Coordinates of C-alpha atoms and ligand atoms in Angstrom, one line a residue:
X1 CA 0.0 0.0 0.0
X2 CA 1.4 3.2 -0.7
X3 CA 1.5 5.7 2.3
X4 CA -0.3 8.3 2.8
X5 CA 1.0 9.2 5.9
X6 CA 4.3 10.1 6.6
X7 CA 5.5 10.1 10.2
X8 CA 9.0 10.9 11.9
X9 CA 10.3 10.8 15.7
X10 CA 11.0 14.8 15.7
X11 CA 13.8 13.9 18.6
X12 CA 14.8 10.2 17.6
X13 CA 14.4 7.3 20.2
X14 CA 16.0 9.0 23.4
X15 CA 14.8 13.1 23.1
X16 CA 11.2 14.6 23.9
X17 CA 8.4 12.7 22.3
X18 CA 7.0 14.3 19.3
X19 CA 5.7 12.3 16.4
X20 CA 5.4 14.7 12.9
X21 CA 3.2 13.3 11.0
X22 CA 3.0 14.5 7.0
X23 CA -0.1 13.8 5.6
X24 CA 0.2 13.3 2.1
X25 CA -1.5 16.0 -0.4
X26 CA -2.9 17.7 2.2
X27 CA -0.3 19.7 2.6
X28 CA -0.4 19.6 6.4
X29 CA 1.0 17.3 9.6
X30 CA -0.6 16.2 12.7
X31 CA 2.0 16.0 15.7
X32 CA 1.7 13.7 18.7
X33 CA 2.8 15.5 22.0
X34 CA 4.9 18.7 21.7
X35 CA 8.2 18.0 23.8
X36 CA 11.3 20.0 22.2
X37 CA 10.4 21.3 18.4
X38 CA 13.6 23.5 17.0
X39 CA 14.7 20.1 15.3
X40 CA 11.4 21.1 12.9
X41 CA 11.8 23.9 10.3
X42 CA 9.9 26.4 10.4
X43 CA 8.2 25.4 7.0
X44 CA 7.6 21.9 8.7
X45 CA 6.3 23.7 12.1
X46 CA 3.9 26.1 10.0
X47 CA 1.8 22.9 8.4
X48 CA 1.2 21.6 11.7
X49 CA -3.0 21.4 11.8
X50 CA -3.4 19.6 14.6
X51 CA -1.3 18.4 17.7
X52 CA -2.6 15.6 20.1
X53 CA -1.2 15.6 24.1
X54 CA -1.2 12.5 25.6
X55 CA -0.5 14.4 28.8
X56 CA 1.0 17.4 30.4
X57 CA 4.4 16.1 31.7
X58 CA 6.9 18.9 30.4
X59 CA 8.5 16.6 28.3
X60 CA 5.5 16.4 26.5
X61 CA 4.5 19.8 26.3
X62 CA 7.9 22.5 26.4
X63 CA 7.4 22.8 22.7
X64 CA 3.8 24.3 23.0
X65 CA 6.0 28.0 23.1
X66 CA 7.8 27.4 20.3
X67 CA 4.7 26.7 18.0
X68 CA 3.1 29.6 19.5
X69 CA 6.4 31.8 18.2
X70 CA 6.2 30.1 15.1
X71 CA 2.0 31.2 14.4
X72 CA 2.1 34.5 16.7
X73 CA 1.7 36.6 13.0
X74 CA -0.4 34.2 11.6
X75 CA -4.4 34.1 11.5
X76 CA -4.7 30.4 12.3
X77 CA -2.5 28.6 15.1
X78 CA -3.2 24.6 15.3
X79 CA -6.2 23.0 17.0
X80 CA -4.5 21.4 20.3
X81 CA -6.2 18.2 22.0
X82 CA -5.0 16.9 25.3
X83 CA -6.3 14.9 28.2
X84 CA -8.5 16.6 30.7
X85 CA -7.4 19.7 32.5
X86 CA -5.4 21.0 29.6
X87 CA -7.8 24.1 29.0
X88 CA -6.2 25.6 32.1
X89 CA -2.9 24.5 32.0
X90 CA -2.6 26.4 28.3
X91 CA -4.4 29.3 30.0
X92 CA -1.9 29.2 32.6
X93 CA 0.9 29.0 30.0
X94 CA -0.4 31.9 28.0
X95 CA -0.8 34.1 31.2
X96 CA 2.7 33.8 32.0
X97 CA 3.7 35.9 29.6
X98 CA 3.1 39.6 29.1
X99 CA 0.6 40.6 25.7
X100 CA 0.0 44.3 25.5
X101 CA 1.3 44.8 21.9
X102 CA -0.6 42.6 20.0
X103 CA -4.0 43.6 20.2
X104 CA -3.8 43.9 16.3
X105 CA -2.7 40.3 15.4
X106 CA -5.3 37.9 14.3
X107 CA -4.7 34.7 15.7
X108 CA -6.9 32.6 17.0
X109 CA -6.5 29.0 18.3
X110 CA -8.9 26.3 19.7
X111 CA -8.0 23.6 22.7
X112 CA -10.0 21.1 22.9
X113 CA -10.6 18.8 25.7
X114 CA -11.0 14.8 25.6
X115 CA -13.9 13.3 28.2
X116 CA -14.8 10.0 29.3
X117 CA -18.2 11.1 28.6
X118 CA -18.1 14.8 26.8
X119 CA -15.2 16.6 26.5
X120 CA -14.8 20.6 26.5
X121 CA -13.1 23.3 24.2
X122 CA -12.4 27.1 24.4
X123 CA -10.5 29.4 22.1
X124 CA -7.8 31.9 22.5
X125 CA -7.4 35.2 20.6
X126 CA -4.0 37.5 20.7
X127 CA -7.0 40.3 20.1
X128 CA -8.0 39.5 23.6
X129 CA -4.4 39.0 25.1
X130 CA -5.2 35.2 24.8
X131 CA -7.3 35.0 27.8
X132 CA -9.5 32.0 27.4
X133 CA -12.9 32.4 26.2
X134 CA -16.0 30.6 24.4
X135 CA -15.9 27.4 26.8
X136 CA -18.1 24.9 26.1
X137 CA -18.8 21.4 26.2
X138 CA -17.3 19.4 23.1
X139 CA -18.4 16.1 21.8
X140 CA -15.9 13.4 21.1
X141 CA -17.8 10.6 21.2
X142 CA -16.2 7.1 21.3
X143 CA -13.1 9.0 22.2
X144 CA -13.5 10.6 18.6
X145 CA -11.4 13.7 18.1
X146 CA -11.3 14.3 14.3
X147 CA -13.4 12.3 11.8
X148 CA -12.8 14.1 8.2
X149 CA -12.9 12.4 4.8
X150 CA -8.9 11.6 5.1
X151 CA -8.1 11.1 8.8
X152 CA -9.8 10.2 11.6
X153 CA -8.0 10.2 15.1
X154 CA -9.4 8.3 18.5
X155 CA -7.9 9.1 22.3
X156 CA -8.4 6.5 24.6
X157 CA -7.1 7.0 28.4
X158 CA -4.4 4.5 30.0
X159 CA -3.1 5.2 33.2
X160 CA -0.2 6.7 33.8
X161 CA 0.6 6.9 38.1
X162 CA -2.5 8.9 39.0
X163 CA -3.0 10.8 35.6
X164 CA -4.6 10.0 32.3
X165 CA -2.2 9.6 29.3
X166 CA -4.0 9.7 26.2
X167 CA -3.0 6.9 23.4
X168 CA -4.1 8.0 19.5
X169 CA -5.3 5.8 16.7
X170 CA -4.6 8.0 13.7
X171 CA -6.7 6.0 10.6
X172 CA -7.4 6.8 7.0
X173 CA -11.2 5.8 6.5
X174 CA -10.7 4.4 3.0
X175 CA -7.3 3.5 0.8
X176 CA -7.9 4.7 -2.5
X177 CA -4.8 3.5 -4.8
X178 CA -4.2 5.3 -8.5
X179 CA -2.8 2.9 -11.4
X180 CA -0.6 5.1 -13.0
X181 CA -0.4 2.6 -16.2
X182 CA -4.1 2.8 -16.5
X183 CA -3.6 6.8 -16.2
X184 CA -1.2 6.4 -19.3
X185 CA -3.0 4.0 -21.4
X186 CA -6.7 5.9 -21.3
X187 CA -4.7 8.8 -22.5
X188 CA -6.2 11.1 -18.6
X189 CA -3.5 13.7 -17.3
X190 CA -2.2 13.6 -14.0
X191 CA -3.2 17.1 -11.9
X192 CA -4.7 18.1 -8.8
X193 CA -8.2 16.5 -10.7
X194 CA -7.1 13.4 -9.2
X195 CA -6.8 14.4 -4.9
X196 CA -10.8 15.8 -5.6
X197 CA -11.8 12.6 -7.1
X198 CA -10.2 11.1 -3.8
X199 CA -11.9 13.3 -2.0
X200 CA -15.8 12.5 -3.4
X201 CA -15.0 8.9 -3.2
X202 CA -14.2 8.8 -0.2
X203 CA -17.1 11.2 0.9
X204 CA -19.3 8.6 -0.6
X205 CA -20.7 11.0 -3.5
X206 CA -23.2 9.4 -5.7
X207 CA -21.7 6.6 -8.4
X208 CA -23.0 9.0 -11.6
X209 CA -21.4 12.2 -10.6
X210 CA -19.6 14.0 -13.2
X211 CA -16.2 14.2 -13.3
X212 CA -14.0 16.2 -15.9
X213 CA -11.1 14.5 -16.7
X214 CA -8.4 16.3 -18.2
X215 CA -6.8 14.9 -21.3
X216 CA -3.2 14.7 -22.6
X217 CA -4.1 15.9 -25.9
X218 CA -5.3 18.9 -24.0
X219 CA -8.8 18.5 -23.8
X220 CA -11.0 16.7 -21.4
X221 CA -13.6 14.2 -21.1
X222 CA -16.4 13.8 -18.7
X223 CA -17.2 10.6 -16.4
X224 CA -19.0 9.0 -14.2
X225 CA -17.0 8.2 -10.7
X226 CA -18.0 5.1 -10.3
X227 CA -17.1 4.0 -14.1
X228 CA -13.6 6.4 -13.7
X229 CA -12.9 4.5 -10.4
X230 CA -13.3 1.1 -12.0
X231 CA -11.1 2.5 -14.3
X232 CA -7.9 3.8 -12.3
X233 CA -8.3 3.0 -9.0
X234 CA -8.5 0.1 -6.1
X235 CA -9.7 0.5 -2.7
X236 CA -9.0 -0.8 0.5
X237 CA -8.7 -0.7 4.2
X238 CA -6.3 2.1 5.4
X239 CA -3.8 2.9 7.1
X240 CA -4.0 2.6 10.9
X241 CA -1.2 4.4 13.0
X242 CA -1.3 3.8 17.1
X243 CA 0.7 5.9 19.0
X244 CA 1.5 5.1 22.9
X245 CA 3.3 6.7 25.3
X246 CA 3.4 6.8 29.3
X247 CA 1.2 3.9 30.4
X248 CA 1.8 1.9 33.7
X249 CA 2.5 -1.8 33.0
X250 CA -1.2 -2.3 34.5
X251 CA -2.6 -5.6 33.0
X252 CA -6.0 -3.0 31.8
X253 CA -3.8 -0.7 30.0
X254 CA -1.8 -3.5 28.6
X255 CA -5.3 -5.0 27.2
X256 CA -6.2 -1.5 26.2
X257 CA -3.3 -1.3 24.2
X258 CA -3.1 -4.9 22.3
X259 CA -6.9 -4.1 21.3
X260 CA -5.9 -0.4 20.2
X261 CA -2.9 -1.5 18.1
X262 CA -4.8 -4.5 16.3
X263 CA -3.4 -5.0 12.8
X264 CA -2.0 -1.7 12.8
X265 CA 0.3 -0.8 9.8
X266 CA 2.5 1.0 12.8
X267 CA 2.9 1.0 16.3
X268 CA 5.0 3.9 17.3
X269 CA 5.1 2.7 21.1
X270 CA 7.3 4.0 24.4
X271 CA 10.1 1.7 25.7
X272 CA 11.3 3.6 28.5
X273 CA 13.0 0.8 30.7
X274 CA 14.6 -2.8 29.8
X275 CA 12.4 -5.8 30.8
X276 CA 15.6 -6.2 33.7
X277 CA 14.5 -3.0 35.0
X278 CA 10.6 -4.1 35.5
X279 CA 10.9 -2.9 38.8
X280 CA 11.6 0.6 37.7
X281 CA 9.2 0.9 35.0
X282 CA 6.5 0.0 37.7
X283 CA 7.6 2.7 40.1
X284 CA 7.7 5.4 36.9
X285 CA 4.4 4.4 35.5
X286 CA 5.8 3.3 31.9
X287 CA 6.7 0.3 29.7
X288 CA 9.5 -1.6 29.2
X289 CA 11.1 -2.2 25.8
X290 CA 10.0 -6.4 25.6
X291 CA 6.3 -4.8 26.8
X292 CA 5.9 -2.9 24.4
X293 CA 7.4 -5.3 21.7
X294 CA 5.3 -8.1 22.8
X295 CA 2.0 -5.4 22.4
X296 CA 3.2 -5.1 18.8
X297 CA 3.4 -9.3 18.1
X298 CA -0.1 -9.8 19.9
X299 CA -1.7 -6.6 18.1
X300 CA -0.3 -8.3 14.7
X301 CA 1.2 -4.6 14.0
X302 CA 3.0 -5.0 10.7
X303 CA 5.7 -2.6 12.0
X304 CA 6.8 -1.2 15.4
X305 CA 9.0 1.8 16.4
X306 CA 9.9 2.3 20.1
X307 CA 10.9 5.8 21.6
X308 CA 11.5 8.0 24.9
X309 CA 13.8 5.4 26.2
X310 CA 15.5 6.3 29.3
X311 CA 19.0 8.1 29.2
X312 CA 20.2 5.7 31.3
X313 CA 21.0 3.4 28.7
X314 CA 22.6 5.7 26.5
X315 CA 25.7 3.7 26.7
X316 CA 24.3 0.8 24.3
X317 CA 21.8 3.2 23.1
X318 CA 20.8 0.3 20.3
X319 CA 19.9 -2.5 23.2
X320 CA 16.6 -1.1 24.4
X321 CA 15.6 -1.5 21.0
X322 CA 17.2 -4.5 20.2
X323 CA 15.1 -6.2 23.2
X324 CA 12.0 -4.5 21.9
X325 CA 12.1 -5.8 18.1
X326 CA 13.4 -9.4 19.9
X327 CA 10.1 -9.4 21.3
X328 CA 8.0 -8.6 18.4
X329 CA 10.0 -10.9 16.4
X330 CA 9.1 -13.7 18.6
X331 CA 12.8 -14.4 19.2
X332 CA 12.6 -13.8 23.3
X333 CA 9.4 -14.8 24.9
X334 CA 8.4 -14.9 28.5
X335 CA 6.1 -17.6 30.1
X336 CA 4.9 -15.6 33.0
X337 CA 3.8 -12.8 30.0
X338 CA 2.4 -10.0 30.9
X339 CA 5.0 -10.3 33.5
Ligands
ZN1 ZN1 7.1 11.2 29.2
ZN2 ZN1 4.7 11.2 31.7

């Protein structure tokens, strides 16, 4: 399947946790938690649309300033979602700092709050010194944060100590795939033609709907999407990405996760500790590297990237991971499993 989504660990295995996601055509990324971003350009920080918070532990959110820097002279800043509370800790973030020069600027940013049952959302406007207004409740049922015709993105809570650490399923509804041979040999030209067809498929628009297909001989021809899909395309299921990060090695959250990550194309997972260091991983509310590797083999994930491992094994930085992918691999397995 070719990818449509593009994803990166903005601080590699051992830094802040921030996974960039490029979406592609869109011309825009989703990020998962904020930690450090000045390893981003600023081109890459600007097509940030929306950034996801599994909680507010600083290494998880110190980048939140630097984004704001970045959109400050911009009209539109990202839509942040975070676990709940995080209304008033970006309040309090913004009220640490002193705004009485930029009643003229026209940003405007939304936060929006998950919910077991409802969440809540509010705005904040550099016209009104970014005090926090327009609260209300928000839905996001079935832990739904974003359903559009390319992504969809789920939160689901796992415990982490006595706080909620959210975990995100980040989907694309339907896999449309172009044959580029069958492009060539009905004579069509490849443009922008093509991501709007995506698009009405995918919304579900009607089989006859016109479309107006632009020729190589310069003209164009008009077609019916169904007949035009037939034509030059396949569909499928798509992509599934799961992103986890700060869970206690609680049997619940471990079930939470194996059912989250179910034949995911990607688990991007946390491995903070060695399975040697259990005891530690317990005590710090995280999961160890053979954990999270064993998540990935029972989940069926086809692939599985670990991250935010501890610095304490910086000396063999590659080992964490090695135990990790030995797990997944099937090539180490514990009886006593989950522990
Ligand atoms: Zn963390
Ligand atoms: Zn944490």
């Amino acid at each position: 399947m070719r990818s449509v989504f593009f994803p990166k660990l903005v601080n590699g295995p051992f830094g802040d946790p921030g996974l960039y996601v490029r979406v592609a055509h869109r011309r825009q990324a989703l990020l998962f938690d904020c930690g450090e971003l000045y390893r981003l350009t600023p081109r890459e920080r600007l097509k940030i649309h929306d950034v996801f918070v599994s909680h507010a532990h600083i290494d998880h959110l110190v980048g939140f300033d630097t984004l704001l820097r970045q959109f400050l002279y911009h009209d539109r800043g990202p839509v942040l979602y975070g676990p709940p509370g995080i209304l008033e800790q970006i309040e309090a973030r913004l009220r640490s700092y002193t705004w009485n020069l930029i009643a003229g600027y026209p940003l405007a940013f939304t936060v929006r709050e998950w919910g077991a049952t409802r969440g809540r959302e509010g705005q904040f406007r550099a016209a009104n010194a970014f005090r926090l207004e327009g609260e209300r409740p928000w839905a996001c049922d079935d832990g739904c944060l974003i359903h559009s015709g390319h992504y969809r993105v789920r939160a689901t809570p796992l415990d982490h100590g006595d706080i909620v650490s959210l975990a995100f399923v980040l989907e694309e509804p339907l896999h449309i795939g172009i044959h580029k041979d069958a492009l060539e040999h009905f004579g069509f030209r490849p443009g922008p033609w093509l991501t709007s067809f995506k698009d009405q498929l995918r919304a579900g628009f009607q089989d006859d709907t016109p479309i107006e297909v632009p020729l190589l001989n310069g003209r164009s021809r008009r077609m019916a999407l169904a007949e035009l899909c037939s034509r030059i395309a396949h569909t499928e299921r798509g992509m599934k990405m799961v992103y986890v990060t700060d869970a206690s090695p609680t049997t619940d959250n471990l079930e939470k996760i194996a059912a989250l990550a179910k034949d995911a194309h990607l688990l991007v997972i946390e491995a903070a500790f060695l399975h040697a260091d259990l005891d530690r991983a317990r005590e710090r509310n995280h999961l160890t590297a053979y954990i999270a590797g064993t998540l990935g083999r029972e989940a069926g994930a086809a692939r599985l990237w670990t991250f935010h491992h501890s610095p304490r094994y910086q000396d063999d930085p590659e080992r964490i991971e090695r135990e990790a992918e030995d797990a997944f691999q099937g090539r180490i397995a514990n009886a006593a499993w989950p522990f």
